[in-house]
């Protein structure tokens, strides 16, 4: 028997994997270089394994994750593509990363020695990407120390200098001067390494915003995060036509009633009916991630319905005065279209 999700769940998301594939293909066409699909944080909540599989099908060359556990999840699901751990790898688990062919990010000599020791224990070379802090001020070697760090990497037993990268802090803003400065700083590091024959095979700098706005920062690879899911990097940096949103978030109407004027709704009675109003209850709340914010709206029957009163932990109320046909069991869209 075919059943609808609304007959099985109180809230659920639907992910269009064809949108993921479409977005990877568009980014490859736009930049003309390889794409790293950034699937950290469970692919921004979309599901790391199916999203990574879709991205690779569409032509992504790499996957990027934040943590070792995320990389191991992809490997255990059968993904054989190069995977970069973009953040910190615990020293006690570097053996696992090397054994599973996970490339590690490095910025410090202590890390380098630990990775070398782990590689000797495992009996396999460790692949590393040197992170340069060009202005994000998060992790990374300082630009003036990058060449010396690269020299240390290539001299260290069991370690392969696979990549060099940086991360832009403000590429999604209209004011591009800060990003110009970061790019210039990183370019100087790349050129210095090129001059002494130490440029690694993979140089990358562009996040989604930079991939869309500055071809000069494409290098060998762009890291596509938010665009992979069809979301604008910011209000000042919009996705071009053709990118598609992958996620829809839904719930159901669980109760519909008409309340008289003067009736308070939800905690604190921050909303009070001004006349007889048709009010619906949703099976969704802030514990599910539905924001407790004013002027929120949902879609019911293809029409906008305002959220009224405070969002509760697992329920919320909406005004249905313009939706006389709305009834218990109706599908409600929180993110997406209807």
PDB file of N, CA, C and O in Angstrom, residues 27-55:
ATOM      1  N   UNK A  27      28.392  24.248 -11.353  1.00  0.00           N
ATOM      2  CA  UNK A  27      29.616  24.828 -10.796  1.00  0.00           C
ATOM      3  C   UNK A  27      30.833  24.426 -11.623  1.00  0.00           C
ATOM      4  O   UNK A  27      31.739  25.239 -11.852  1.00  0.00           O
ATOM      5  N   UNK A  28      30.856  23.191 -12.086  1.00  0.00           N
ATOM      6  CA  UNK A  28      31.974  22.762 -12.938  1.00  0.00           C
ATOM      7  C   UNK A  28      32.007  23.564 -14.235  1.00  0.00           C
ATOM      8  O   UNK A  28      33.062  24.018 -14.685  1.00  0.00           O
ATOM      9  N   UNK A  29      30.833  23.745 -14.829  1.00  0.00           N
ATOM     10  CA  UNK A  29      30.759  24.497 -16.084  1.00  0.00           C
ATOM     11  C   UNK A  29      31.169  25.947 -15.876  1.00  0.00           C
ATOM     12  O   UNK A  29      31.871  26.537 -16.711  1.00  0.00           O
ATOM     13  N   UNK A  30      30.752  26.528 -14.759  1.00  0.00           N
ATOM     14  CA  UNK A  30      31.010  27.950 -14.523  1.00  0.00           C
ATOM     15  C   UNK A  30      32.484  28.215 -14.253  1.00  0.00           C
ATOM     16  O   UNK A  30      33.036  29.227 -14.697  1.00  0.00           O
ATOM     17  N   UNK A  31      33.142  27.332 -13.492  1.00  0.00           N
ATOM     18  CA  UNK A  31      34.515  27.582 -13.080  1.00  0.00           C
ATOM     19  C   UNK A  31      35.548  26.953 -14.005  1.00  0.00           C
ATOM     20  O   UNK A  31      36.688  27.421 -14.069  1.00  0.00           O
ATOM     21  N   UNK A  32      35.185  25.871 -14.680  1.00  0.00           N
ATOM     22  CA  UNK A  32      36.131  25.197 -15.560  1.00  0.00           C
ATOM     23  C   UNK A  32      37.200  24.404 -14.835  1.00  0.00           C
ATOM     24  O   UNK A  32      38.197  23.999 -15.446  1.00  0.00           O
ATOM     25  N   UNK A  33      37.020  24.177 -13.525  1.00  0.00           N
ATOM     26  CA  UNK A  33      37.975  23.369 -12.760  1.00  0.00           C
ATOM     27  C   UNK A  33      37.215  22.291 -11.986  1.00  0.00           C
ATOM     28  O   UNK A  33      35.982  22.226 -12.026  1.00  0.00           O
ATOM     29  N   UNK A  34      37.963  21.468 -11.270  1.00  0.00           N
ATOM     30  CA  UNK A  34      37.346  20.405 -10.496  1.00  0.00           C
ATOM     31  C   UNK A  34      36.597  20.978  -9.293  1.00  0.00           C
ATOM     32  O   UNK A  34      36.896  22.084  -8.825  1.00  0.00           O
ATOM     33  N   UNK A  35      35.653  20.195  -8.782  1.00  0.00           N
ATOM     34  CA  UNK A  35      34.802  20.622  -7.672  1.00  0.00           C
ATOM     35  C   UNK A  35      35.003  19.696  -6.479  1.00  0.00           C
ATOM     36  O   UNK A  35      35.026  18.473  -6.629  1.00  0.00           O
ATOM     37  N   UNK A  36      35.164  20.300  -5.310  1.00  0.00           N
ATOM     38  CA  UNK A  36      35.091  19.560  -4.053  1.00  0.00           C
ATOM     39  C   UNK A  36      33.708  19.790  -3.464  1.00  0.00           C
ATOM     40  O   UNK A  36      33.318  20.933  -3.184  1.00  0.00           O
ATOM     41  N   UNK A  37      32.948  18.733  -3.282  1.00  0.00           N
ATOM     42  CA  UNK A  37      31.627  18.829  -2.663  1.00  0.00           C
ATOM     43  C   UNK A  37      31.812  18.825  -1.148  1.00  0.00           C
ATOM     44  O   UNK A  37      32.281  17.841  -0.574  1.00  0.00           O
ATOM     45  N   UNK A  38      31.451  19.929  -0.504  1.00  0.00           N
ATOM     46  CA  UNK A  38      31.627  20.036   0.944  1.00  0.00           C
ATOM     47  C   UNK A  38      30.379  19.460   1.612  1.00  0.00           C
ATOM     48  O   UNK A  38      29.283  20.022   1.502  1.00  0.00           O
ATOM     49  N   UNK A  39      30.560  18.340   2.284  1.00  0.00           N
ATOM     50  CA  UNK A  39      29.434  17.607   2.868  1.00  0.00           C
ATOM     51  C   UNK A  39      29.587  17.477   4.386  1.00  0.00           C
ATOM     52  O   UNK A  39      29.083  16.529   4.990  1.00  0.00           O
ATOM     53  N   UNK A  40      30.268  18.455   4.991  1.00  0.00           N
ATOM     54  CA  UNK A  40      30.413  18.452   6.446  1.00  0.00           C
ATOM     55  C   UNK A  40      29.057  18.700   7.104  1.00  0.00           C
ATOM     56  O   UNK A  40      28.105  19.117   6.446  1.00  0.00           O
ATOM     57  N   UNK A  41      29.001  18.440   8.408  1.00  0.00           N
ATOM     58  CA  UNK A  41      27.766  18.635   9.182  1.00  0.00           C
ATOM     59  C   UNK A  41      26.590  17.904   8.542  1.00  0.00           C
ATOM     60  O   UNK A  41      25.508  18.457   8.352  1.00  0.00           O
ATOM     61  N   UNK A  42      26.836  16.616   8.209  1.00  0.00           N
ATOM     62  CA  UNK A  42      25.803  15.785   7.582  1.00  0.00           C
ATOM     63  C   UNK A  42      25.276  16.437   6.308  1.00  0.00           C
ATOM     64  O   UNK A  42      24.073  16.477   6.051  1.00  0.00           O
ATOM     65  N   UNK A  43      26.232  16.953   5.502  1.00  0.00           N
ATOM     66  CA  UNK A  43      25.887  17.637   4.247  1.00  0.00           C
ATOM     67  C   UNK A  43      24.903  18.771   4.517  1.00  0.00           C
ATOM     68  O   UNK A  43      23.853  18.879   3.887  1.00  0.00           O
ATOM     69  N   UNK A  44      25.267  19.628   5.489  1.00  0.00           N
ATOM     70  CA  UNK A  44      24.433  20.772   5.868  1.00  0.00           C
ATOM     71  C   UNK A  44      23.012  20.320   6.223  1.00  0.00           C
ATOM     72  O   UNK A  44      22.043  21.022   5.987  1.00  0.00           O
ATOM     73  N   UNK A  45      22.927  19.117   6.796  1.00  0.00           N
ATOM     74  CA  UNK A  45      21.635  18.578   7.201  1.00  0.00           C
ATOM     75  C   UNK A  45      20.885  17.827   6.129  1.00  0.00           C
ATOM     76  O   UNK A  45      19.764  17.365   6.367  1.00  0.00           O
ATOM     77  N   UNK A  46      21.492  17.660   4.959  1.00  0.00           N
ATOM     78  CA  UNK A  46      20.805  17.005   3.836  1.00  0.00           C
ATOM     79  C   UNK A  46      21.063  15.501   3.761  1.00  0.00           C
ATOM     80  O   UNK A  46      20.424  14.811   2.979  1.00  0.00           O
ATOM     81  N   UNK A  47      22.008  14.992   4.545  1.00  0.00           N
ATOM     82  CA  UNK A  47      22.359  13.582   4.499  1.00  0.00           C
ATOM     83  C   UNK A  47      23.676  13.366   3.781  1.00  0.00           C
ATOM     84  O   UNK A  47      23.729  13.386   2.541  1.00  0.00           O
ATOM     85  N   UNK A  48      24.755  13.147   4.533  1.00  0.00           N
ATOM     86  CA  UNK A  48      26.099  13.151   3.957  1.00  0.00           C
ATOM     87  C   UNK A  48      26.294  12.089   2.885  1.00  0.00           C
ATOM     88  O   UNK A  48      26.825  12.376   1.800  1.00  0.00           O
ATOM     89  N   UNK A  49      25.903  10.862   3.159  1.00  0.00           N
ATOM     90  CA  UNK A  49      26.198   9.781   2.215  1.00  0.00           C
ATOM     91  C   UNK A  49      25.440   9.935   0.902  1.00  0.00           C
ATOM     92  O   UNK A  49      26.053   9.935  -0.177  1.00  0.00           O
ATOM     93  N   UNK A  50      24.109  10.084   0.907  1.00  0.00           N
ATOM     94  CA  UNK A  50      23.428  10.225  -0.386  1.00  0.00           C
ATOM     95  C   UNK A  50      23.826  11.479  -1.145  1.00  0.00           C
ATOM     96  O   UNK A  50      23.921  11.460  -2.375  1.00  0.00           O
ATOM     97  N   UNK A  51      24.098  12.577  -0.435  1.00  0.00           N
ATOM     98  CA  UNK A  51      24.527  13.800  -1.123  1.00  0.00           C
ATOM     99  C   UNK A  51      25.906  13.605  -1.737  1.00  0.00           C
ATOM    100  O   UNK A  51      26.149  13.989  -2.889  1.00  0.00           O
ATOM    101  N   UNK A  52      26.834  13.006  -0.997  1.00  0.00           N
ATOM    102  CA  UNK A  52      28.166  12.756  -1.536  1.00  0.00           C
ATOM    103  C   UNK A  52      28.098  11.840  -2.752  1.00  0.00           C
ATOM    104  O   UNK A  52      28.774  12.070  -3.765  1.00  0.00           O
ATOM    105  N   UNK A  53      27.284  10.822  -2.673  1.00  0.00           N
ATOM    106  CA  UNK A  53      27.137   9.904  -3.815  1.00  0.00           C
ATOM    107  C   UNK A  53      26.593  10.644  -5.038  1.00  0.00           C
ATOM    108  O   UNK A  53      27.072  10.444  -6.158  1.00  0.00           O
ATOM    109  N   UNK A  54      25.605  11.499  -4.818  1.00  0.00           N
ATOM    110  CA  UNK A  54      25.029  12.266  -5.928  1.00  0.00           C
ATOM    111  C   UNK A  54      26.062  13.221  -6.514  1.00  0.00           C
ATOM    112  O   UNK A  54      26.160  13.390  -7.740  1.00  0.00           O
ATOM    113  N   UNK A  55      26.841  13.873  -5.648  1.00  0.00           N
ATOM    114  CA  UNK A  55      27.850  14.817  -6.118  1.00  0.00           C
ATOM    115  C   UNK A  55      28.913  14.127  -6.958  1.00  0.00           C
ATOM    116  O   UNK A  55      29.324  14.637  -8.013  1.00  0.00           O
TER     117      UNK A  55
END
